[in-house]
Coordinates of C-alpha atoms in Angstrom, one line a residue:
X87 CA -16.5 32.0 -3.9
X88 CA -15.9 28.6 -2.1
X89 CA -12.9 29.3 0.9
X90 CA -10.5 25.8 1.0
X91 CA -8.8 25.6 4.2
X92 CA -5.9 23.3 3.9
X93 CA -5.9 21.5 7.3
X94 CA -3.9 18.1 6.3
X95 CA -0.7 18.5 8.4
X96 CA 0.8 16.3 10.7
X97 CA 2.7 19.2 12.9
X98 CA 5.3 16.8 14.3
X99 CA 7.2 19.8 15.4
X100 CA 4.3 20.7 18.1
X101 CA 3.9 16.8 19.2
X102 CA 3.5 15.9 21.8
X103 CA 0.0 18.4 21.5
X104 CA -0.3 17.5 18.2
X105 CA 0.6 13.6 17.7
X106 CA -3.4 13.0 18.0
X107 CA -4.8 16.0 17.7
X108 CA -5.2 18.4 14.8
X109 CA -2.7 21.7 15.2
X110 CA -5.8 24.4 13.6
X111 CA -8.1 23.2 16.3
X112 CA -5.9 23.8 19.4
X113 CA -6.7 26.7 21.3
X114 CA -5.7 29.9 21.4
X115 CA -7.2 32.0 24.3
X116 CA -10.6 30.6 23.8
X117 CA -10.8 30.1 20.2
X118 CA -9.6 27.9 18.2
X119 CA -7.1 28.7 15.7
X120 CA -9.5 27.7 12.5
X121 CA -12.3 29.5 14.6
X122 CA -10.6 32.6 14.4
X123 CA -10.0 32.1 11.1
X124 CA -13.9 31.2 10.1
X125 CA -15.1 34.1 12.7
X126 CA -13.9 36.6 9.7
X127 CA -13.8 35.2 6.8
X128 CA -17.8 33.8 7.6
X129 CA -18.5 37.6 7.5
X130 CA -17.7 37.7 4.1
X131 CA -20.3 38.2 1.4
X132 CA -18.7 36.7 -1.5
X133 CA -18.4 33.7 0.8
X134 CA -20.5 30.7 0.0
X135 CA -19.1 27.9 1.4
X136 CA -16.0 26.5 3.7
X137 CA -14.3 23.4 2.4
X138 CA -11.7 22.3 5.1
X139 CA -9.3 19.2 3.8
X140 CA -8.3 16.9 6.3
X141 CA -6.1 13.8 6.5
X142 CA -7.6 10.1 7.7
X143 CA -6.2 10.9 11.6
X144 CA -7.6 13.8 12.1
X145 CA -10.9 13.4 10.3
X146 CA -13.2 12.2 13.1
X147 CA -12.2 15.2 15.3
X148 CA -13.1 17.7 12.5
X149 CA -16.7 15.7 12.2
X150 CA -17.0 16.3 16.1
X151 CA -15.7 20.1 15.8
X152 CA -18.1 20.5 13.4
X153 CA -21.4 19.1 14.9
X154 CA -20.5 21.7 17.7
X155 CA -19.8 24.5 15.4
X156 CA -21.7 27.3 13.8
X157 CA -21.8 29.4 11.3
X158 CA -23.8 31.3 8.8
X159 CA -22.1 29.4 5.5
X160 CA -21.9 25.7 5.1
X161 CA -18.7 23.8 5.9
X162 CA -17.4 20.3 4.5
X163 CA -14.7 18.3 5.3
X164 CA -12.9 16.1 3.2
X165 CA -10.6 13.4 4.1
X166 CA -7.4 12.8 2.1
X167 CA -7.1 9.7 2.7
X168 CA -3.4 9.5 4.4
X169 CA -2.7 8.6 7.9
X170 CA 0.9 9.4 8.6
X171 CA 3.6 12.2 7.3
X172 CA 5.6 9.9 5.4
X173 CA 2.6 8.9 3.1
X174 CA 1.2 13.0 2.8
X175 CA -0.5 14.1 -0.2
X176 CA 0.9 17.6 0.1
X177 CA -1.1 20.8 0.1
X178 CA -1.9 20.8 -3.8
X179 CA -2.8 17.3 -4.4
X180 CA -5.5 17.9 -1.0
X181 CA -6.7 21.0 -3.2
X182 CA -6.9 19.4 -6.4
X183 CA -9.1 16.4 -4.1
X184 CA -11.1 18.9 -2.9
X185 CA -12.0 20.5 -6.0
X186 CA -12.5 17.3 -8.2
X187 CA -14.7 15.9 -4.9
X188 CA -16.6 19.0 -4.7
X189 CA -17.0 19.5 -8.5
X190 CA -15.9 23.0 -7.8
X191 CA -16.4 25.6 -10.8
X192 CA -16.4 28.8 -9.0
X193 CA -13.3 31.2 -7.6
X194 CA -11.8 29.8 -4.7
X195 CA -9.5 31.6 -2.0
X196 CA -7.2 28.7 -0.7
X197 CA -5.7 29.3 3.0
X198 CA -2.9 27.4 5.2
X199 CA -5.0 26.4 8.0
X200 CA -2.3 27.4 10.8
X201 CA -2.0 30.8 11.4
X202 CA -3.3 33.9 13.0
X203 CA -4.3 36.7 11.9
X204 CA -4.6 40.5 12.8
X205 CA -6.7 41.6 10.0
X206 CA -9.3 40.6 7.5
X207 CA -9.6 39.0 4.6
X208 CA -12.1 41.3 2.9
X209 CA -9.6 43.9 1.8
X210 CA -7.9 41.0 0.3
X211 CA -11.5 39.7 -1.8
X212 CA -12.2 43.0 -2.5
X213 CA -8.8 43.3 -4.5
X214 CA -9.2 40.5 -6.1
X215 CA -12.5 41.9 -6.9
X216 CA -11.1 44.9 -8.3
X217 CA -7.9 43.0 -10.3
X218 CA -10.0 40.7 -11.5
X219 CA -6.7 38.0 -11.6
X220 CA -6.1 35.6 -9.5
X221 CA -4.3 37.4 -6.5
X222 CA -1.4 36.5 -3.7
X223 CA -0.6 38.3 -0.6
X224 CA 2.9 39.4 0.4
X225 CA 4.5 41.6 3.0
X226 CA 8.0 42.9 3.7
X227 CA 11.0 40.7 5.2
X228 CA 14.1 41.8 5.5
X229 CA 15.4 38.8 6.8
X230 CA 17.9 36.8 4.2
X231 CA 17.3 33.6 6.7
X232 CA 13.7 33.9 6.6
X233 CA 13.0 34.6 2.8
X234 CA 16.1 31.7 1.9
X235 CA 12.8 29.9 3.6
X236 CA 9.9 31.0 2.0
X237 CA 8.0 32.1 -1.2
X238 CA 9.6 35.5 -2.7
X239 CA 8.1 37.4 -5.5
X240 CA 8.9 40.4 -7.8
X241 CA 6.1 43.0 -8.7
X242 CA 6.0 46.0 -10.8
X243 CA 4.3 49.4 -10.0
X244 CA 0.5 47.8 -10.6
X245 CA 1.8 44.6 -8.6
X246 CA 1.7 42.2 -11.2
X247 CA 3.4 39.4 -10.1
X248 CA 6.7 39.0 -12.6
X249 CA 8.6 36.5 -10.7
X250 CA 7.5 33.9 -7.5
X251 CA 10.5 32.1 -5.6
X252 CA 10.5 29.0 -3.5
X253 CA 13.2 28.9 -0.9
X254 CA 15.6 30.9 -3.0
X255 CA 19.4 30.8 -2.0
X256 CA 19.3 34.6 -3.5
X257 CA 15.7 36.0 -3.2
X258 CA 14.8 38.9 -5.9
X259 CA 13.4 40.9 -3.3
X260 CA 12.2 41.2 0.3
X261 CA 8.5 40.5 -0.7
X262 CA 7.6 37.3 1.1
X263 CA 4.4 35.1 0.1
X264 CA 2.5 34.1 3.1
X265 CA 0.1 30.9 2.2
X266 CA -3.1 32.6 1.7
X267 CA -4.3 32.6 -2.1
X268 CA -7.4 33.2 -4.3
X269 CA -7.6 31.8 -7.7
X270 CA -10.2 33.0 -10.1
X271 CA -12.5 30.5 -12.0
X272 CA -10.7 31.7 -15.4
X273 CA -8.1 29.6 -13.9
X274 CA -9.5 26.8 -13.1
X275 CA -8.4 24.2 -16.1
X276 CA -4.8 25.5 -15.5
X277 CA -5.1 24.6 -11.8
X278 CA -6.8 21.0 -12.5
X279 CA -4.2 20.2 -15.1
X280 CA -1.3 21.7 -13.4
X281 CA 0.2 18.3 -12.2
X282 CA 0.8 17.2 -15.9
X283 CA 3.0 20.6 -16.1
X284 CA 5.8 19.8 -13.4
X285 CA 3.7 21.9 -10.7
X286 CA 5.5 21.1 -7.2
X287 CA 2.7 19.8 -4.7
X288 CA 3.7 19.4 -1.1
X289 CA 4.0 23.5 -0.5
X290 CA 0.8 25.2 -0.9
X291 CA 2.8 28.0 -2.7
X292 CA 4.0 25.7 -5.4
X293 CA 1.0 26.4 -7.2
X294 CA 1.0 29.6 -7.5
X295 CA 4.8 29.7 -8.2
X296 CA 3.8 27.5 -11.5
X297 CA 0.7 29.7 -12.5
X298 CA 2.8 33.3 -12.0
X299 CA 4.5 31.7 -15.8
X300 CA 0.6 31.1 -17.1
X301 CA -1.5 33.7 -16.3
X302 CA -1.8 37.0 -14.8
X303 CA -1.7 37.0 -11.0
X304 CA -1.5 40.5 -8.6
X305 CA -0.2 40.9 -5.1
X306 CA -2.0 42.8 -2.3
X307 CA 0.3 43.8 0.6
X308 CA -0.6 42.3 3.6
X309 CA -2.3 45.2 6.0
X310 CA -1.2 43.7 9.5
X311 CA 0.7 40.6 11.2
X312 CA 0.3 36.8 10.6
X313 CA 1.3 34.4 13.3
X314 CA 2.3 31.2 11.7
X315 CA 1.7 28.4 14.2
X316 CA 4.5 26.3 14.0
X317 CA 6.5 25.0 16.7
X318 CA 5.7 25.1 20.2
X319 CA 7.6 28.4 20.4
X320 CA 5.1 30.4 18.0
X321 CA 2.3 28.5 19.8
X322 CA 3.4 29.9 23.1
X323 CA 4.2 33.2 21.8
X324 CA 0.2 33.0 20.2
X325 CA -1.0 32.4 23.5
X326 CA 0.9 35.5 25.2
X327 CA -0.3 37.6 21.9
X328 CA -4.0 36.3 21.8
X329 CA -4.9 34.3 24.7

């Protein structure tokens, strides 16, 4: 199983820290917040291989990161190309990039490079292990605001997903879609051809919102907390939390 780390942002909501610098690598405590990330998920048998998809900018600073980084499975970076947040590819288009440049054939788990978390990943390859569908995780929100804002999905009693929302004005439930995905290989032509099919591409959930209507996909309820790193607010409160 290869794990692609989205990583293509711009963050301009945590500039001035980020206008030249990449939001995953600043710190948190002393770790960065990819290295927290790679700590667990490198721990991971079915693991093979971390593919981390960068724009232009912020390339050279993963290349250094990297030559100072280790870690049991091999990482690559790919560039996307772009250099600026008007001109974005948007978080499917830097998958698709990274599968066609990697000639990927394999299950992939895809990830949102900025956020913490307070639990593993395992639980979540072992389910897709044992549902043997490509999986998403979701947790409970009872927040109208918050879910108008996010993915929303409904499940039945063996958590088949039967219906994924993107930002809906009325959500069908308070099951929220954090960005954290693994697609199995089965998948894979739907996923390469899913830009000829109207699939939305600058969310990373708008991929799985246009496989839910294609194939079978199951939800595994998120165990703990996820910190999403946006603003300098959530990166302060990170720092209280984990530093």
């Amino acid at each position: 199983m290869k794990n692609i780390i989205i990583a293509a942002g711009y963050a301009t909501r945590l500039y001035p820290l980020t206008e030249n610098f990449p939001k995953p690598l600043l710190k948190v405590g002393e770790k960065t917040i990819l290295g927290r990330m790679l700590d667990d998920i490198d721990l991971i048998e079915d693991i093979d291989e971390h593919i981390i998809v960068t724009n232009h900018k912020f390339a050279p600073i993963f290349e250094e990161w990297l030559k100072e980084t280790s870690y049991q499975k091999p990482i690559r970076i790919i560039d996307d190309g772009t250099t600026d947040n008007e001109h974005r590819l948007g978080a499917v288009k830097d998958l698709l990039l990274a599968l066609h440049q990697c000639a990927i054939d394999d299950d992939i788990m895809v990830l949102a490079a900025d956020n913490i978390l307070d639990f593993s990943f395992r639980g979540f390859v072992d389910f897709f292990k044992e549902k043997r569908t490509s999986v998403i995780m979701f947790y409970h929100e009872p927040s109208l605001k918050r879910l108008q804002r996010t993915g929303v999905i409904a499940i039945n009693e063996d958590n088949r997903v039967l219906q994924m929302q993107e930002k809906p004005s009325e959500p069908v439930s308070e099951w929220a879609v954090p960005p954290f995905y693994i697609y199995s290989r089965a998948d894979m032509p739907l996923i390469l051809d899913c830009m000829n099919h109207g699939c939305g591409f600058d969310a990373p959930g708008n991929l799985a919102h246009y496989l839910v209507d294609v194939t079978a996909i199951h939800a595994w309820e998120m165990p703990g907390s996820r910190y999403d790193i946006g603003s300098l607010d959530s990166y302060e409160e990170a720092q209280r939390l984990f530093g």
